[in-house]
Short mmCIF file of C-alpha atoms in Angstrom, two decimals:
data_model
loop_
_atom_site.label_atom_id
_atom_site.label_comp_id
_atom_site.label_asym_id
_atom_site.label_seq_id
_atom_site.Cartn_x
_atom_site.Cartn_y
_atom_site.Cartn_z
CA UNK A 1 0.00 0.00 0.00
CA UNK A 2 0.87 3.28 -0.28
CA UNK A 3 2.28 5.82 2.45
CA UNK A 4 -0.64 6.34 5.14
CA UNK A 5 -1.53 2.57 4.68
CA UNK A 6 -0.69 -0.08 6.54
CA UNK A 7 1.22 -2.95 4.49
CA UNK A 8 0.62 -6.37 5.28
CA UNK A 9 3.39 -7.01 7.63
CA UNK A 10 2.25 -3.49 9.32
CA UNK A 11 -1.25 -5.30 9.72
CA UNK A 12 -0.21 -8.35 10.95
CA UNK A 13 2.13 -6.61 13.89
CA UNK A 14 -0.84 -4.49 14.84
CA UNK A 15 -2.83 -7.78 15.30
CA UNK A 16 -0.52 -9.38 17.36
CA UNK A 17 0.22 -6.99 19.51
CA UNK A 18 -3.47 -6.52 19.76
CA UNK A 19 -3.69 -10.32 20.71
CA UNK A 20 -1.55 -10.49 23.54
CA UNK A 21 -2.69 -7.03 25.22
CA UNK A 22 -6.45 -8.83 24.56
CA UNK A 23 -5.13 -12.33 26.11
CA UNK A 24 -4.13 -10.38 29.26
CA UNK A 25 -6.89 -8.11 30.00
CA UNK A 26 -9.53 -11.18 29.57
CA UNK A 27 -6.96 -13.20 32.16
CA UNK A 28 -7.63 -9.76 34.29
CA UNK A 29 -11.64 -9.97 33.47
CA UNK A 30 -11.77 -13.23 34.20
CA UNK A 31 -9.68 -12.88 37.83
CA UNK A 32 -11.84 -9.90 38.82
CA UNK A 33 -15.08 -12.27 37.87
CA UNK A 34 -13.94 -14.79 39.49
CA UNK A 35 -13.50 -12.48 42.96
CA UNK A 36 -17.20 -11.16 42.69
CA UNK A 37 -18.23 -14.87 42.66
CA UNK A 38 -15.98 -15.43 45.88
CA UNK A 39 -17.90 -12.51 47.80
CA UNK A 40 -21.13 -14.15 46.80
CA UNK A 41 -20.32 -17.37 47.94
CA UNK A 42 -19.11 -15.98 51.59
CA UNK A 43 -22.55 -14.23 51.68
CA UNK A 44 -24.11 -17.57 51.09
CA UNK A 45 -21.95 -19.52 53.16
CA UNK A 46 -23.70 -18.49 56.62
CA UNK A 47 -27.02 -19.58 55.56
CA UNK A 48 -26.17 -23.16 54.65
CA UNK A 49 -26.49 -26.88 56.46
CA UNK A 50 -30.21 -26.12 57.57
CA UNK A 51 -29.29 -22.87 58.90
CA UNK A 52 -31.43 -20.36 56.59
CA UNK A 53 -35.04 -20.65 58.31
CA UNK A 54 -36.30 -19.45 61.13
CA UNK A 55 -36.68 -21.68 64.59
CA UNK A 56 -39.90 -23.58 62.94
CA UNK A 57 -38.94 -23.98 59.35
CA UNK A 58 -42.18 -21.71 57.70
CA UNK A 59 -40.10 -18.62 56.83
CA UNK A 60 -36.52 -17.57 55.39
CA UNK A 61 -34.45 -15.32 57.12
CA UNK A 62 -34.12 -11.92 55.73
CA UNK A 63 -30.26 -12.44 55.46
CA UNK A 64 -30.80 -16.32 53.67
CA UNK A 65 -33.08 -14.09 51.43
CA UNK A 66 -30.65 -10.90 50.90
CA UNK A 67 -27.85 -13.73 50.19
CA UNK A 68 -29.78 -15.70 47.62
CA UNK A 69 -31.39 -12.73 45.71
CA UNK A 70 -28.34 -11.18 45.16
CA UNK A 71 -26.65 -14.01 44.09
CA UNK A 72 -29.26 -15.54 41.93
CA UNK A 73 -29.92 -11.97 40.36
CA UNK A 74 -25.67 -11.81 39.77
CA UNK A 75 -25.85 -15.62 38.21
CA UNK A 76 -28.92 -15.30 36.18
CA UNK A 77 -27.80 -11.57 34.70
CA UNK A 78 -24.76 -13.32 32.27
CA UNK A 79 -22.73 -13.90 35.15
CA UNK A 80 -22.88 -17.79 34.87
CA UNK A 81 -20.23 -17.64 32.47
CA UNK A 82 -16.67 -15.81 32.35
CA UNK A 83 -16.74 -12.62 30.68
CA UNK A 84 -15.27 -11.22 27.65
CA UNK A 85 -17.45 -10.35 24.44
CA UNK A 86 -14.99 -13.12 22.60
CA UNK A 87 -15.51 -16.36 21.51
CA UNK A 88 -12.17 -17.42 23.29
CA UNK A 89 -11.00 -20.88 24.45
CA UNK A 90 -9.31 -21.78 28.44
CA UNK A 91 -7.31 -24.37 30.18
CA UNK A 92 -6.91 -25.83 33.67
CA UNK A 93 -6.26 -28.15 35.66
CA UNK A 94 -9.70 -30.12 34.87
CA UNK A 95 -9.41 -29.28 31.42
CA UNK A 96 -5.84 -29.33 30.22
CA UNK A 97 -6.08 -29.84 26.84
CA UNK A 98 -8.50 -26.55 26.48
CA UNK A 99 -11.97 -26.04 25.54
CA UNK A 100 -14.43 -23.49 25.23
CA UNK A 101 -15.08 -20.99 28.16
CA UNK A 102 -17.72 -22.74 30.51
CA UNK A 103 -21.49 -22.00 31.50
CA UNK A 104 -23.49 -22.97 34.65
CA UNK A 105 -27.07 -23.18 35.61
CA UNK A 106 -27.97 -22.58 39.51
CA UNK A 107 -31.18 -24.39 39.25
CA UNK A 108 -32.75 -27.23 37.46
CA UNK A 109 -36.32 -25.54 36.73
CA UNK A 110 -36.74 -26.74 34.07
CA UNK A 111 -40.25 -28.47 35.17
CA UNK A 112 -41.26 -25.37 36.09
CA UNK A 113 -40.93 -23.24 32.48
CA UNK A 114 -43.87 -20.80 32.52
CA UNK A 115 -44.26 -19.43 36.10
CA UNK A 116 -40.55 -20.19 37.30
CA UNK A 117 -39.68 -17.25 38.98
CA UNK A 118 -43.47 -17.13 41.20
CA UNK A 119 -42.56 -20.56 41.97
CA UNK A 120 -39.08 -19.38 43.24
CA UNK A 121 -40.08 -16.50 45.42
CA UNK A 122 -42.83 -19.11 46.84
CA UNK A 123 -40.44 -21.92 47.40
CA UNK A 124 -37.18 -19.55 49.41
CA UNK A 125 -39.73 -17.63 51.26
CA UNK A 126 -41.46 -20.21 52.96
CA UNK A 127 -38.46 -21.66 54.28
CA UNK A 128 -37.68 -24.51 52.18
CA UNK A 129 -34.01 -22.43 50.53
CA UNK A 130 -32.05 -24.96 51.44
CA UNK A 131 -31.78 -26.92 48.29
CA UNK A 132 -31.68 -23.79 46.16
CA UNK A 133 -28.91 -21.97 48.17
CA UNK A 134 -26.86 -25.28 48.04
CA UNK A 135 -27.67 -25.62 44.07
CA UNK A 136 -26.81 -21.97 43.88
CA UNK A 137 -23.61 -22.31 45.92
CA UNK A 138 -22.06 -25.29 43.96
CA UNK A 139 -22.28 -23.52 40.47
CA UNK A 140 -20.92 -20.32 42.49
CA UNK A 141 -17.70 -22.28 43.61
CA UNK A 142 -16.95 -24.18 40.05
CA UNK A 143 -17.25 -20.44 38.43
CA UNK A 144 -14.71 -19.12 40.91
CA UNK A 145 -12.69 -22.09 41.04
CA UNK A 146 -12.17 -21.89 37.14
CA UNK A 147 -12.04 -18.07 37.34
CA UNK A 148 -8.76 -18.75 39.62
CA UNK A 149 -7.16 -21.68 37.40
CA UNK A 150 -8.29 -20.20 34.01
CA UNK A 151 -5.68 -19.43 31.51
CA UNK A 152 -6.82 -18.05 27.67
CA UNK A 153 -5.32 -19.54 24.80
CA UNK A 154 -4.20 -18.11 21.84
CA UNK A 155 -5.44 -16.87 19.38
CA UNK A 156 -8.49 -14.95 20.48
CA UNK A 157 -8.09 -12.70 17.33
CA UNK A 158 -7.83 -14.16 13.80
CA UNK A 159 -4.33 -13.35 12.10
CA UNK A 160 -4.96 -14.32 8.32
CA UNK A 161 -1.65 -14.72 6.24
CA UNK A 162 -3.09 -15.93 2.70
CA UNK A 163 -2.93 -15.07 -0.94
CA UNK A 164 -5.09 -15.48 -3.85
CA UNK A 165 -4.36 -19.05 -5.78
CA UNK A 166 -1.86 -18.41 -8.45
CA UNK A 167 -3.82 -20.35 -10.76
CA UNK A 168 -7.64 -20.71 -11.08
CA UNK A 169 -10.76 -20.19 -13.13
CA UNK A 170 -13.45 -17.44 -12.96
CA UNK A 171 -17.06 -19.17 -12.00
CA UNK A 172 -19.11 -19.60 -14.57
CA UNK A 173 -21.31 -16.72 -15.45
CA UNK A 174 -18.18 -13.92 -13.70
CA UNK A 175 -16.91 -11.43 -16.28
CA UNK A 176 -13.76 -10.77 -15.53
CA UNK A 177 -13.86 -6.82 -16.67
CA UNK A 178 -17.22 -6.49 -14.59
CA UNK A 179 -15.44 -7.97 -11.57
CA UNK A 180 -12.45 -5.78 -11.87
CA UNK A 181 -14.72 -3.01 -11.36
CA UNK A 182 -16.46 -4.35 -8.61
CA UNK A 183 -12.79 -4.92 -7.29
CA UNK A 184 -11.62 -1.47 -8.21
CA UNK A 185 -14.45 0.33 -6.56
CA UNK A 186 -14.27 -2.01 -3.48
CA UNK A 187 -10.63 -0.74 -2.76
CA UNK A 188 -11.25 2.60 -3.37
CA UNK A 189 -14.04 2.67 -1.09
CA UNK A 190 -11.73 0.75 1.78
CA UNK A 191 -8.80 3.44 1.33
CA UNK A 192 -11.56 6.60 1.99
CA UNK A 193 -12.95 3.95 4.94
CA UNK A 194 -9.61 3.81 6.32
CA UNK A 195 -8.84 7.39 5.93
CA UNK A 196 -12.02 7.74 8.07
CA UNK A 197 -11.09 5.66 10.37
CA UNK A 198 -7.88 7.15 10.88
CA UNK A 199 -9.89 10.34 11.54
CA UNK A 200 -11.93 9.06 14.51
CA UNK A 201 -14.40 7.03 12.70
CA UNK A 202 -15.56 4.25 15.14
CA UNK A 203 -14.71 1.10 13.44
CA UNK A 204 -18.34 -0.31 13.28
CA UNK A 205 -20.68 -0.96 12.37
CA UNK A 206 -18.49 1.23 9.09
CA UNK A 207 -16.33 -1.94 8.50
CA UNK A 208 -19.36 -4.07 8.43
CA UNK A 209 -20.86 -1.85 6.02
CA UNK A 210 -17.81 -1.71 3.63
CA UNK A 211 -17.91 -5.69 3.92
CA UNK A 212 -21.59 -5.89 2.68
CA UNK A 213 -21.15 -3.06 -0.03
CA UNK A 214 -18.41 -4.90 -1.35
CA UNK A 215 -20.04 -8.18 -1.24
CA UNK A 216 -19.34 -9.33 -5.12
CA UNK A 217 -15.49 -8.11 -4.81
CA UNK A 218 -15.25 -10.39 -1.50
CA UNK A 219 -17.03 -13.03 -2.33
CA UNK A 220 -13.83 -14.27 -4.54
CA UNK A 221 -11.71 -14.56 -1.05
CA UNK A 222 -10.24 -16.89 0.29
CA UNK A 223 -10.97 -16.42 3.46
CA UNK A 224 -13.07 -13.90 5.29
CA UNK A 225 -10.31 -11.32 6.06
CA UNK A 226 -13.57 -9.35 7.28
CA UNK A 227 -14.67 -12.34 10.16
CA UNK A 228 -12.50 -11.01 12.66
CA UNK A 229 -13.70 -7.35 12.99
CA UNK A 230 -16.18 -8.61 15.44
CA UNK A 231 -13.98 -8.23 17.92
CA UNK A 232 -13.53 -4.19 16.91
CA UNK A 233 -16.65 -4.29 18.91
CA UNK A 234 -15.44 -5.71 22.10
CA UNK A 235 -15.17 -3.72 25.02
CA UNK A 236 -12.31 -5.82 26.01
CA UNK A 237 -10.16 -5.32 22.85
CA UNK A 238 -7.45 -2.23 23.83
CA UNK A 239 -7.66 -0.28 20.22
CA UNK A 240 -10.52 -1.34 18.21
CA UNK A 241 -9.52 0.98 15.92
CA UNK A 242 -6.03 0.08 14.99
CA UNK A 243 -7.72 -3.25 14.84
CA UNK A 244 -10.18 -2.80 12.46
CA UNK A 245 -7.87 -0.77 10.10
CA UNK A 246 -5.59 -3.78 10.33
CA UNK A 247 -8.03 -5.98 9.30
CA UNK A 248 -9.21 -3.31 6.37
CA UNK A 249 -5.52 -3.24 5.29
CA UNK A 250 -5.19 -7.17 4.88
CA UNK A 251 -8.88 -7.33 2.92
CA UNK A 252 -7.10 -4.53 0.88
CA UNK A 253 -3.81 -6.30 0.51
CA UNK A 254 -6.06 -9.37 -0.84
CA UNK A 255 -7.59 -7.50 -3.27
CA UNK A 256 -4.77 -5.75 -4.87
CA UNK A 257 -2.95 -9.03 -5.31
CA UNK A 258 -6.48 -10.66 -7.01
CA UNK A 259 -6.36 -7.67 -9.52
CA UNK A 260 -2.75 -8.67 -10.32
CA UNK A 261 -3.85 -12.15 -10.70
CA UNK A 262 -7.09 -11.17 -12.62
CA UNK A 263 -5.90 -11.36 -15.93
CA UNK A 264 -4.44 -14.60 -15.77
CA UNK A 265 -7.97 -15.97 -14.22
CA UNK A 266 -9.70 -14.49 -17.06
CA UNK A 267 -7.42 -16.23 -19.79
CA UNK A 268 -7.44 -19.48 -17.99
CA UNK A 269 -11.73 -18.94 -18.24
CA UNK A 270 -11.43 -18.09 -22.12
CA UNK A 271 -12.02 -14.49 -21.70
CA UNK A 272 -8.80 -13.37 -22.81
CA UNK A 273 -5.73 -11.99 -20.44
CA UNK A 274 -4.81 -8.89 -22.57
CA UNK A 275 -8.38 -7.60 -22.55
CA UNK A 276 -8.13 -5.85 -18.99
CA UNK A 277 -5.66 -3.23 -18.86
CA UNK A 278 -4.44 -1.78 -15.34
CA UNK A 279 -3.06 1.19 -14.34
CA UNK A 280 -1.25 1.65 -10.57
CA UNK A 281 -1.54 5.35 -8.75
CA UNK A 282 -1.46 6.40 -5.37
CA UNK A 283 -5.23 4.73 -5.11
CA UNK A 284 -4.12 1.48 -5.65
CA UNK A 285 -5.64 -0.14 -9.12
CA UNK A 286 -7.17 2.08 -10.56
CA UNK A 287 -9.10 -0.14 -12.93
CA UNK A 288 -9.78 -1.97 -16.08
CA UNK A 289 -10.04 -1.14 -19.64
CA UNK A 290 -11.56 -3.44 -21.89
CA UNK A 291 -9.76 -2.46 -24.95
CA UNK A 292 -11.02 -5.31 -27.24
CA UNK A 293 -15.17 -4.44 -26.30
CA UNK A 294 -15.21 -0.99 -25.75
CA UNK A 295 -13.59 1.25 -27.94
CA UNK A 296 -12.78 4.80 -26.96
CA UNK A 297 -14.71 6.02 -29.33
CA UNK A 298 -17.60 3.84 -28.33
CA UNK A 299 -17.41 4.71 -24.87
CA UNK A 300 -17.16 8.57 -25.72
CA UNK A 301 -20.74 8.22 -27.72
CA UNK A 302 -22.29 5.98 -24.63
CA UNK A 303 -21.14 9.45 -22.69
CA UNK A 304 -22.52 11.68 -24.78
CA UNK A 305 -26.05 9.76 -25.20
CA UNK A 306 -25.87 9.85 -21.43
CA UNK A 307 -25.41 13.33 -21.23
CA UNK A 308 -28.00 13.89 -23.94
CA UNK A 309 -30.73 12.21 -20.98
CA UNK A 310 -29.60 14.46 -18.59
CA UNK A 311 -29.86 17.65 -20.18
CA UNK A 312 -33.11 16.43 -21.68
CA UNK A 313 -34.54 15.93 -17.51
CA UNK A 314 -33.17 19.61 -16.74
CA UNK A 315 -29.60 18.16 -14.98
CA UNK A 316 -27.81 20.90 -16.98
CA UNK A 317 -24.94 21.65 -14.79
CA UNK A 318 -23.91 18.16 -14.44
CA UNK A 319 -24.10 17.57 -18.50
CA UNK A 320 -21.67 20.40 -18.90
CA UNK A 321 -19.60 19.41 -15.91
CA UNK A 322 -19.83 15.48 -17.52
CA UNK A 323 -19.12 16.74 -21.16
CA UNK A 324 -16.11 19.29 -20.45
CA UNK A 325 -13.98 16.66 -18.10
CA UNK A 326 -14.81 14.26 -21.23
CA UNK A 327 -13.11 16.72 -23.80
CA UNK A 328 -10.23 17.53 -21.12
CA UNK A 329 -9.45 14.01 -20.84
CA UNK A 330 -9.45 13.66 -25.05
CA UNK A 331 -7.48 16.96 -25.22
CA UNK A 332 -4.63 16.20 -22.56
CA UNK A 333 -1.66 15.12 -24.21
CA UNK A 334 -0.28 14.48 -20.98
CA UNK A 335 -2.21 11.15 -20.84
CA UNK A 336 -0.89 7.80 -22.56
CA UNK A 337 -3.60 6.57 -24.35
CA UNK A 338 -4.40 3.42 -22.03
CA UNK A 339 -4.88 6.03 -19.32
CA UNK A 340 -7.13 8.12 -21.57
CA UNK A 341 -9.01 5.35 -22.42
CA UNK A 342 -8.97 4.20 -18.13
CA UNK A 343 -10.35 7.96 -17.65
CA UNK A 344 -12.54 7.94 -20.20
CA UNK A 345 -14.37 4.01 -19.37
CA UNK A 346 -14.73 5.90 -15.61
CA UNK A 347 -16.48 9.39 -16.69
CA UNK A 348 -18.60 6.64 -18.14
CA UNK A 349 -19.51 5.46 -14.78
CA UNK A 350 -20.17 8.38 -13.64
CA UNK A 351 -21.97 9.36 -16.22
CA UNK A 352 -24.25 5.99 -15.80
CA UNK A 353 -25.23 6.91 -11.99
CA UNK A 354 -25.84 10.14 -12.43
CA UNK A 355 -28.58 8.73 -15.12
CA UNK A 356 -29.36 6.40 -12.32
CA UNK A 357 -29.23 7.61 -9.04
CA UNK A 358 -31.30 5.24 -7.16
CA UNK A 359 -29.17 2.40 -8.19
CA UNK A 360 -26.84 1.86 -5.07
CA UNK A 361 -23.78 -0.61 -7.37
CA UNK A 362 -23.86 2.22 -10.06
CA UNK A 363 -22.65 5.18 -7.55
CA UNK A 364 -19.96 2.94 -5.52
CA UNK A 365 -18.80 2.46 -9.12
CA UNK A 366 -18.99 6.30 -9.32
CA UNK A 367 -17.23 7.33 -6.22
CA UNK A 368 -14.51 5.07 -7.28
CA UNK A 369 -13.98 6.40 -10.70
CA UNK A 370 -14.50 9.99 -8.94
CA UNK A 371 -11.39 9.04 -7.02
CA UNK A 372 -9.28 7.77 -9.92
CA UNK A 373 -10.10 10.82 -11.77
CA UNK A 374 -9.23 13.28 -8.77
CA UNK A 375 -5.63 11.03 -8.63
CA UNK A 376 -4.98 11.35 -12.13
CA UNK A 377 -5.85 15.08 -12.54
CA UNK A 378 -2.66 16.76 -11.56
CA UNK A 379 -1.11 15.61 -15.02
CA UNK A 380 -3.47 18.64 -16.56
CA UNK A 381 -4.43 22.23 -15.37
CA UNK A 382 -7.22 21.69 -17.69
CA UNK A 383 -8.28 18.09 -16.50
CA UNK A 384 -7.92 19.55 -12.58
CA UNK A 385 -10.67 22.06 -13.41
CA UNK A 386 -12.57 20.14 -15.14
CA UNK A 387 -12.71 17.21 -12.18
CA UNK A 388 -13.48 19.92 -9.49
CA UNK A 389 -16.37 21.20 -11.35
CA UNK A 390 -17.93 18.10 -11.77
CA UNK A 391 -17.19 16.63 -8.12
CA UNK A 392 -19.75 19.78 -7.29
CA UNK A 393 -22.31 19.79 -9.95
CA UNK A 394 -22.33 15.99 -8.78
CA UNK A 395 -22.14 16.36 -4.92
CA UNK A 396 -25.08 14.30 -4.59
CA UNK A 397 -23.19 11.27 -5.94
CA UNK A 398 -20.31 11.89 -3.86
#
């Protein structure tokens, strides 16, 4: 990636560190949790062995009662397992080997589903708590007894390290120019996410709505780079934010290196490798060209037809705006004439959501080809202008 980015190896150093900081403040959680269920077992510990009615055995003491509500109310509220928003594995001594984190039930009331708690209140109140505080007391003491042995064990944060296949074929029915798009416009959309991020953006639900916008582009991964960002979420995760752009800079890292790879997929489908053409600026890939479908000259008339609907539904400003960035990009002789023709296929796309507004997949197509433009523009004084007048007769898109 480029400077302001993480690379890779950046990601993956964030991540760890991030795992081991994680690893010890659960151990922490998980020590403090186990200390509150101490205190309530001392509470209870008075009022068992017969000892929690009163002289004739009709009524519970108010302490038995103080003792077992506050307990039962602790328990039953999501204490009865340790704590940690993670799905996270432990060992001890009973379990050295490791397994998941453990949950306990006080009661067995299960034969009593529909008025359980009236039949609770009933049963501790008229003296017969002995059974439930000794119930209640033996799931209190295995939760603080694995609270004290309880190590976590790594990982509790997924660390991907994988590449697209060097060889492979598209699925049936994927055109490779139409994916590179979708590909394109996915990682332009994660460097502006990650630039917000950066700026304070809290990681979600924004990463989970990249991840579903970008659905087509991430569907060809091979693994889910975005699974882990879950835990960006966690309470108990130090940086959630350095997190989640770590886990936006290996989804990004994934989908560079499947454009690279695109062409050669495409050939090996019988779609031919030399009809995508790529160009690399400071946005990444910038996208694809299909030089053997659509001509230049083709894609200029699609423009102007476009631009002909708008004018014709009273969008004046953005036809001009859409037709003079179209001539600046024809007239610059800055440009080779694979990036005029890359410049050209994206004022297209723009072109086609600005027809289309409504349509959600044509304007993340547009804010991507908005970007590539913006990068490319400082090759022309003309082409500059040009860009920043339509970026504001087009605000709406962008």
């Amino acid at each position: 990636m480029d400077d302001g980015f993480m690379n890779g190896e950046e990601a993956r150093a964030v991540i760890r560190s991030q795992e081991e900081r994680t690893r010890l403040r659960l151990e922490e959680a998980i020590r403090a949790h186990g200390h509150k269920a101490q205190a309530h077992l001392d509470a209870l510990e008075p009022w068992r062995g017969g000892r929690s009615a009163n002289l004739w055995g009709t009524v519970t003491k108010p302490g038995a009662l103080r003792a077992f509500y506050d307990a039962y109310e602790w328990f039953e509220g999501g204490a009865n397992t340790l704590p940690g928003e993670l799905d996270y594995s432990i060992v001890t001594s009973k379990h050295p080997s490791g397994g998941p984190r453990p949950t306990y039930a006080p009661l067995d009331l299960d034969r009593y589903p529909r008025r359980r708690s009236d039949w609770l209140h009933g049963q501790i109140r008229s003296g017969k708590a002995d059974n439930s505080i000794e119930n209640l007391h033996l799931a209190l003491r295995k939760l603080a007894e694995t609270c004290r042995e309880a190590s976590v064990v790594a990982p509790v944060l997924d660390l991907p390290d994988v590449h697209p296949p060097r060889h492979r074929k598209l699925p049936d029915g994927v055109i490779a120019r139409v994916l590179a798009k979708d590909i394109t416009a996915a990682i332009a959309q994660g460097r502006a996410l990650d630039a917000n991020l950066a700026a304070g953006l809290p990681p979600l639900p924004a990463l989970e709505s990249w991840r579903d916008s970008t659905q087509r582009a991430n569907m060809f991964m091979a693994y889910d780079f975005m699974g882990g960002i879950e835990a960006c979420g966690a309470s108990i995760v130090p940086s959630p934010t350095a997190l989640g752009r770590a886990y936006l800079a290996l989804a990004l890292e994934y989908l560079e290196e499947l454009m690279d790879r695109l062409p050669d997929y495409a050939e090996a489908s019988g779609q031919g490798k030399h009809d995508l053409v790529t160009v690399h600026g400071n946005v990444g890939v910038i996208g694809p060209v299909s030089k053997s479908h659509i001509s230049v000259a083709e894609t200029v008339t699609n423009i102007d037809t476009t631009i002909e609907t708008l004018a014709g539904r009273g969008d004046t400003d953005l036809a001009v705006a859409i037709r003079a960035l179209t001539q600046a990009i024809q007239q610059a002789s800055e440009l080779a004439d694979d990036q005029r023709a890359q410049l050209l296929d994206n004022v297209a796309d723009i072109a086609d959501a600005a027809a289309e507004p409504d349509a959600p997949r044509s304007l993340s197509r547009a804010r991507a080809a908005m970007a590539v433009i913006t990068s490319a523009a400082g090759a022309s004084a003309q082409l500059t202008q040009a860009a920043s007048v339509l970026h504001q007769a087009a605000s709406q898109l962008f």
